[in-house]
Coordinates of C-alpha atoms in Angstrom, one line a residue:
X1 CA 1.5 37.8 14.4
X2 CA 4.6 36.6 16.5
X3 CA 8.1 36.1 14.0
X4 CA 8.3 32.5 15.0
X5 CA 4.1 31.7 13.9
X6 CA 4.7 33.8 10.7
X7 CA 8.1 31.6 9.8
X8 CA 6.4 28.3 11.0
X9 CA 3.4 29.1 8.6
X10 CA 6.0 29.9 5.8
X11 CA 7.4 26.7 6.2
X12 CA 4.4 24.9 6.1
X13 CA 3.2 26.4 3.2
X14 CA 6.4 26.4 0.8
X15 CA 6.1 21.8 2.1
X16 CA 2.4 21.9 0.8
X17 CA 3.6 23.9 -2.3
X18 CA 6.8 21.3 -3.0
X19 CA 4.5 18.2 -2.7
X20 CA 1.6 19.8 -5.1
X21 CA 4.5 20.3 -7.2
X22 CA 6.2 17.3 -6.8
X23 CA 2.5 15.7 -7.4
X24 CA 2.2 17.5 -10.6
X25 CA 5.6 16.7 -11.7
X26 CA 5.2 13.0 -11.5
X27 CA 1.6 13.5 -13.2
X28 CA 2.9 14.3 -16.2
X29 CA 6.1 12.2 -16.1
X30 CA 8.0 10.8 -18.0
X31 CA 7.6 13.8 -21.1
X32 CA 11.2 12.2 -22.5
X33 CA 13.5 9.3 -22.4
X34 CA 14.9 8.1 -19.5
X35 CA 17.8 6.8 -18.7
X36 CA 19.9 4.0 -16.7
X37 CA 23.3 4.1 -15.9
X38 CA 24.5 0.9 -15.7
X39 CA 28.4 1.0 -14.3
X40 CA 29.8 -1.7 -16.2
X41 CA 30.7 -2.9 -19.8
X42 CA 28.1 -4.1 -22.3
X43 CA 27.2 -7.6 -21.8
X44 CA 27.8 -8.3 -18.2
X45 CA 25.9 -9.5 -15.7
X46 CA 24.0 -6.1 -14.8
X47 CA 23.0 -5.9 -18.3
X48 CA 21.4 -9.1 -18.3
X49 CA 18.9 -8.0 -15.8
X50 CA 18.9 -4.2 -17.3
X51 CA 18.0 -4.8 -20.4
X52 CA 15.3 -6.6 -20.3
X53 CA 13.7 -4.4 -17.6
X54 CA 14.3 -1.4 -19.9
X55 CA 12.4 -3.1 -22.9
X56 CA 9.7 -3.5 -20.7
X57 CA 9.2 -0.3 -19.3
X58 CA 9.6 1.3 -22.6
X59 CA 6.3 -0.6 -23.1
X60 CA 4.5 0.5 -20.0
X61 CA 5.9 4.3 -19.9
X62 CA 5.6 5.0 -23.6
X63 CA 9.0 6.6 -23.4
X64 CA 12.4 5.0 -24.3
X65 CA 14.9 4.0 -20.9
X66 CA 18.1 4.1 -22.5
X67 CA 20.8 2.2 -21.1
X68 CA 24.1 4.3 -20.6
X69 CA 27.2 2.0 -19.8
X70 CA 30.1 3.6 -18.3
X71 CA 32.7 1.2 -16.9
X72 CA 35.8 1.9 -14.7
X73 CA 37.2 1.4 -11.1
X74 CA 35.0 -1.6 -10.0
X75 CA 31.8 0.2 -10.8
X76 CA 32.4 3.0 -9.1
X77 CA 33.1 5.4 -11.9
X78 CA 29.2 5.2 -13.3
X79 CA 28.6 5.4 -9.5
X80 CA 29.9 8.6 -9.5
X81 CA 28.5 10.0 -12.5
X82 CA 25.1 8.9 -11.7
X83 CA 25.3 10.9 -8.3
X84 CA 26.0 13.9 -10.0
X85 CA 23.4 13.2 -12.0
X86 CA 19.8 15.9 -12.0
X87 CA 17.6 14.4 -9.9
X88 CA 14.9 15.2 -12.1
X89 CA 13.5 11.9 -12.4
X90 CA 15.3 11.3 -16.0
X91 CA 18.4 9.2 -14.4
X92 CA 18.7 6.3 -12.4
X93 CA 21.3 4.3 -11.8
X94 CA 21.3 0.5 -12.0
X95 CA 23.6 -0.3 -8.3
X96 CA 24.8 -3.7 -7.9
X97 CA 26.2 -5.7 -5.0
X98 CA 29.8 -4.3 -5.9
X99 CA 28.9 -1.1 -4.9
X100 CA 28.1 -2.2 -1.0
X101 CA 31.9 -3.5 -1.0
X102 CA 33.2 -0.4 -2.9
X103 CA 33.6 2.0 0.9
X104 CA 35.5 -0.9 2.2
X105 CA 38.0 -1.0 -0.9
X106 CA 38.0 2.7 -2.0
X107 CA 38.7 5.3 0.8
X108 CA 38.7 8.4 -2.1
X109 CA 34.8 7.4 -3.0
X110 CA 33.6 10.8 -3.9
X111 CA 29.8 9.6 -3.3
X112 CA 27.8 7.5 -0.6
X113 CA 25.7 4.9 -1.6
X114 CA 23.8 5.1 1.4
X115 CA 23.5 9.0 1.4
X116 CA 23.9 10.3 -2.4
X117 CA 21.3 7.7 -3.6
X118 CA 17.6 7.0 -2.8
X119 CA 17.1 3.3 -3.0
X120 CA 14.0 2.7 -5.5
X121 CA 13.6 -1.4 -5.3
X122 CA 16.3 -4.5 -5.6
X123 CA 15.8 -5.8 -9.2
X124 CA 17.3 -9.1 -9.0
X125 CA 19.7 -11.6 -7.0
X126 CA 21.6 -14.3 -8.8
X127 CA 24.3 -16.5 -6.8
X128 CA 27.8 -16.9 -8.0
X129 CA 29.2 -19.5 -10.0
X130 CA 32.6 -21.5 -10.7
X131 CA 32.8 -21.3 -14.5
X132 CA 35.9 -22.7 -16.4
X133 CA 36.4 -22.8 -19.8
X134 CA 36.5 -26.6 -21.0
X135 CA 39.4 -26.6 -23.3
X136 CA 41.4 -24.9 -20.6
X137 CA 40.5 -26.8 -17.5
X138 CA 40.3 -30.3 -17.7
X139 CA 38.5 -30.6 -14.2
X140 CA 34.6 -32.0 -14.4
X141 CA 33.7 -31.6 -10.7
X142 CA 34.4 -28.7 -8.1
X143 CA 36.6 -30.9 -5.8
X144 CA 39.1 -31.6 -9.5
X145 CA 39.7 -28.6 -10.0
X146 CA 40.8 -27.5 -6.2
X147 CA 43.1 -30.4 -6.4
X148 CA 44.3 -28.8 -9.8
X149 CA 44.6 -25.4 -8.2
X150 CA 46.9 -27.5 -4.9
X151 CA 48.8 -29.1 -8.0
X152 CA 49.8 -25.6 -9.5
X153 CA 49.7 -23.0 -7.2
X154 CA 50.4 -19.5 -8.8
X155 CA 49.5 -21.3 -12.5
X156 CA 46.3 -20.1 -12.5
X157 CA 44.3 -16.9 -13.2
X158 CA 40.9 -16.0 -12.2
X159 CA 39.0 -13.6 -14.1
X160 CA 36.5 -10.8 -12.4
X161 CA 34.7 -7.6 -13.1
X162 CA 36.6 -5.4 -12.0
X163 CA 39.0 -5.0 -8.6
X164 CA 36.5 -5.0 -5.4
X165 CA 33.7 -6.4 -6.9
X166 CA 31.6 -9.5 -5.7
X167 CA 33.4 -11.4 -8.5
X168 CA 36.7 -10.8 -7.2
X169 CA 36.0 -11.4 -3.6
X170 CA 34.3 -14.6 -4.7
X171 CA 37.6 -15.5 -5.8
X172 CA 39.6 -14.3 -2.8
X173 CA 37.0 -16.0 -0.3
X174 CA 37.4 -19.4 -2.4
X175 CA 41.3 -19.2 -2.1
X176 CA 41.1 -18.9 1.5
X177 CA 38.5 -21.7 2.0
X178 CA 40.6 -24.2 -0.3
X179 CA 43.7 -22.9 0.8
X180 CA 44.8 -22.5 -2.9
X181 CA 47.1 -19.7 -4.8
X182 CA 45.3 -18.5 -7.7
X183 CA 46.1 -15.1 -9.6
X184 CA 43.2 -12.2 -9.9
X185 CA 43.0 -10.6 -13.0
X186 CA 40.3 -7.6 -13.2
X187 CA 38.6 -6.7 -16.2
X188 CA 36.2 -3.8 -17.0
X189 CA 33.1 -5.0 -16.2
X190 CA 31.5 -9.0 -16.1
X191 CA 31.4 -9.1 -20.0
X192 CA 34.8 -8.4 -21.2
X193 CA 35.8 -11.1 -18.3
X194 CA 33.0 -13.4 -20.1
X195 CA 34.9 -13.0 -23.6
X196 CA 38.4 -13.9 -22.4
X197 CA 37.2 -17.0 -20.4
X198 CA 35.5 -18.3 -23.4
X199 CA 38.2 -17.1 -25.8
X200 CA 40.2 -19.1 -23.2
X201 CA 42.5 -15.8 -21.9
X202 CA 41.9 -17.0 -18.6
X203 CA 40.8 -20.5 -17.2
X204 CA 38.1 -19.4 -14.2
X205 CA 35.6 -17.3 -13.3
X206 CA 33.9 -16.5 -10.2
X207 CA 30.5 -15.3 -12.3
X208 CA 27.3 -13.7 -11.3
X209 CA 24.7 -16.6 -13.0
X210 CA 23.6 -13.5 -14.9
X211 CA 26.2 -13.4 -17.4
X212 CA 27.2 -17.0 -17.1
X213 CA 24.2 -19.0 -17.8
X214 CA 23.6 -18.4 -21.8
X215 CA 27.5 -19.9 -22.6
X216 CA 27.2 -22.2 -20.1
X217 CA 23.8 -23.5 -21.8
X218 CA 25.7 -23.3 -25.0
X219 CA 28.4 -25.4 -23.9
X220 CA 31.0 -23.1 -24.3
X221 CA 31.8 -23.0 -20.7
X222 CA 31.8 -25.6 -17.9
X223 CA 30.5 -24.4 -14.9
X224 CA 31.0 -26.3 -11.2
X225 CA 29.1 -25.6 -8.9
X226 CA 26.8 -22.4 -7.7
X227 CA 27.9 -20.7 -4.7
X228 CA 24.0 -20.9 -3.1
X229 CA 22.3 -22.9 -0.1
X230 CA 20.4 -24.5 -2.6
X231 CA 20.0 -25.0 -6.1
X232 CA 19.1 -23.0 -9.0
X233 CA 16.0 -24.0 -10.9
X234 CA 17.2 -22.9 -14.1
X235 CA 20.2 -25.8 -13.4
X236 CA 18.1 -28.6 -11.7
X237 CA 21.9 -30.6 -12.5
X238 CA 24.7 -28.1 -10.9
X239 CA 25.5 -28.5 -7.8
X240 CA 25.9 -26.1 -4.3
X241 CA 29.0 -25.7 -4.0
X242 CA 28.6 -27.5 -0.5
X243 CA 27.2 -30.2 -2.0
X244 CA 30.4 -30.4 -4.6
X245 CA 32.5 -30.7 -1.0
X246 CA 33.2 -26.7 -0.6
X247 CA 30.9 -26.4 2.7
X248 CA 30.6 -22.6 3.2
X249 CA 31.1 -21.1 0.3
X250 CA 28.1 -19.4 0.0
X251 CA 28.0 -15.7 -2.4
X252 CA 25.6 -13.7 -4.3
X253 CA 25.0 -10.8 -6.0
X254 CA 22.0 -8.3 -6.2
X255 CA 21.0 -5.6 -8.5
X256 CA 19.1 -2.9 -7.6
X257 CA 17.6 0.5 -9.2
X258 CA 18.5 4.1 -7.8
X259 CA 17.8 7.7 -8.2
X260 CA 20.1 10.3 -7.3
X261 CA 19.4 12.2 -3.7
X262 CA 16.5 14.9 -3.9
X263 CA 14.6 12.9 -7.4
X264 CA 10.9 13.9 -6.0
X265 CA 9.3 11.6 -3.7
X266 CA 6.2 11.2 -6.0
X267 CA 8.5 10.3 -9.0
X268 CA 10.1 7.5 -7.0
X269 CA 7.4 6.0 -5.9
X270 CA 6.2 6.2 -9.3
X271 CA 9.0 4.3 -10.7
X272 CA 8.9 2.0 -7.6
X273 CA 5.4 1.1 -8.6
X274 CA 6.3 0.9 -12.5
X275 CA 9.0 -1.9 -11.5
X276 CA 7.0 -3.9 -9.6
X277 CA 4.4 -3.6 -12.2
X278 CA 6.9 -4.9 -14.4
X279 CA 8.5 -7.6 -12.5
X280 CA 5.2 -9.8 -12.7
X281 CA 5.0 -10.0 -16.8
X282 CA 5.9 -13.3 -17.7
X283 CA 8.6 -11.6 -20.0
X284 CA 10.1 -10.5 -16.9
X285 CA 9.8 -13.4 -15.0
X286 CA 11.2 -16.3 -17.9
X287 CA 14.3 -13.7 -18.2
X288 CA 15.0 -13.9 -14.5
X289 CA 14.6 -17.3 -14.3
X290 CA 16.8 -18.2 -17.6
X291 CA 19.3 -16.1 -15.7
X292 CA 19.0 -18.0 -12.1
X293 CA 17.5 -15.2 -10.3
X294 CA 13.9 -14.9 -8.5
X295 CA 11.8 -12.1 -8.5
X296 CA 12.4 -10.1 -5.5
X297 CA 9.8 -7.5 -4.0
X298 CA 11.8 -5.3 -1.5
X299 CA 11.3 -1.6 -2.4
X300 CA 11.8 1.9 -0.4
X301 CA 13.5 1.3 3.0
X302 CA 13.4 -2.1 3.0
X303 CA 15.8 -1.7 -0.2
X304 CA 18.1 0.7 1.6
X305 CA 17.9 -1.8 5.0
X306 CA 19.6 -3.8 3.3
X307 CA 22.1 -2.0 1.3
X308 CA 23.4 -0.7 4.4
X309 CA 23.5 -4.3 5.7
X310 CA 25.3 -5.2 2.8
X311 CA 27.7 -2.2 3.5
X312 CA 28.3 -4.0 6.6
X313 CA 28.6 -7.3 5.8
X314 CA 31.2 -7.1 3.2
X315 CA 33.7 -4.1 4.9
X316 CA 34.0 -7.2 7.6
X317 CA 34.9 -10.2 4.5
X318 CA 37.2 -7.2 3.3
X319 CA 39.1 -7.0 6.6
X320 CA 39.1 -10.8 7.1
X321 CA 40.2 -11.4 3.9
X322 CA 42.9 -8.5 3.7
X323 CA 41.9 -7.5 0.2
X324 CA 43.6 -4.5 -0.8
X325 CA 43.5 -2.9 -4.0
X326 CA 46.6 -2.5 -6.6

């Protein structure tokens, strides 16, 4: 038999044995727990969505998914950890919008979302929100506060997850539409940012609905419009923010499951079908909605279509906006 038949018979056979492998592998997963890395401090807006997703696969999988949260740089520090990460099927890591804006802000990334991760399925997409806390900002409406902001230009503070994410460029795409000076402060992570605006540390935030909705129903914060086309079912009452006189500001966030690169094929598409599984229980589905998301159903390459897309889309609001990090 010719060398180049014998190697090309070799390689087929060592791609049948991976995928019987890979087959049996994902037959008999999960044997343990499983865990989520979720890049961002307890409490914040991807652990609204997290959570709850985790509780329910516990139920389906008969296994615990344990939530890991490791803050830092914007969401980029979990990032990194979680592409280091075995891909054995026993980590995935819960990516958010932040991390499509993250190559535009952080030339030193030592990961790839596009390449170092394999995009399971978008888990949820909740627009933005102008939140203020009430005993700080007298303003009712969206268009009373701008004219506050004109009135005291460098007076204000506006709180955000982190440097480079979606909350901060929320902020920076809203002082260049209203042509107002207001002061970014970056926390770690959605939920320490929630604390201080409701302790009253800081006046505004430009909020995922995620983390925003339960004080907001609670009436410890004031929020003034959502930055969406249209509006949010779970706030029949709040307005677009076009609609409250802001015409264009329009920004959202999305949260979205991973596993590092080289996680077997068959367990992906296990886990793909396992969340989708999962996103129709009604538990699943009254969470989203109590937290203005829908239910999204974009999995596998759609998924990483438009992560790449997003990639795109934000290095070009980066550059536009000058945002550079401190």
């Amino acid at each position: 038999m010719k060398p180049r038949v014998v190697r090309s018979a070799l390689f087929t056979l060592l791609a049948v044995i991976s995928a019987v492998a890979g087959q049996a592998q994902a037959q008999s997963w999960p044997e343990k727990p499983i865990t989520f890395v979720v890049p961002f401090a307890a409490g914040g807006g991807t652990d609204a969505f997290a959570r709850p997703l985790a509780a329910q696969l516990d139920a389906q999988l008969g296994k615990r998914v344990l939530i890991e949260n490791r803050a830092g740089a914007g969401g980029t520090v979990g990032a990194s950890a979680a592409a280091k990460a075995a891909p054995d099927g026993y980590t995935f890591f819960m990516g958010a919008a932040h991390h499509a804006i993250a190559p535009s802000l952080y030339p030193n990334l030592d990961y790839n979302i596009e390449k170092d991760f394999i995009a399971v399925a978008l888990i949820a997409r909740p627009p933005q929100v102008v939140v203020v806390n009430p005993d700080k900002v007298a303003a009712k409406t969206l268009a009373e506060f701008i004219a506050y902001a004109k009135a005291n230009p460098g007076k204000l503070n506006y709180g955000s997850a982190g440097a480079g994410t979606t909350h901060h460029l929320a902020g920076e795409l809203f002082k260049i539409l209203t042509k107002t000076n207001i002061q970014h402060v970056p926390y770690r992570g959605a939920g320490p940012a929630m604390q201080d605006l409701i302790a009253g540390h800081v006046p505004v935030v430009f909020d995922g609905l995620g983390s925003s909705a339960a004080p907001v129903r609670a009436g410890q914060l004031r929020a003034l419009a959502v930055a969406a086309p249209k509006r949010v079912p779970a706030f029949p009452d709040l307005p677009t923010a076009a609609e409250a006189g802001l015409a264009g500001y329009e920004v959202s966030t999305w949260y979205g499951l991973f596993a590092p690169k080289n996680t077997p094929p068959a367990i992906v598409q296990q886990m793909a079908a396992e969340l989708q599984k999962a996103m129709q229980t009604s538990a699943i589905k009254e969470a989203w909605e109590r937290n203005g998301s829908d239910v999204p159903d974009v999995t596998g390459p759609a998924f990483a279509k438009m992560v790449s897309a997003e990639v795109e889309r934000w290095r070009k609001v980066v550059t536009e906006a000058n945002v550079k990090l401190d």
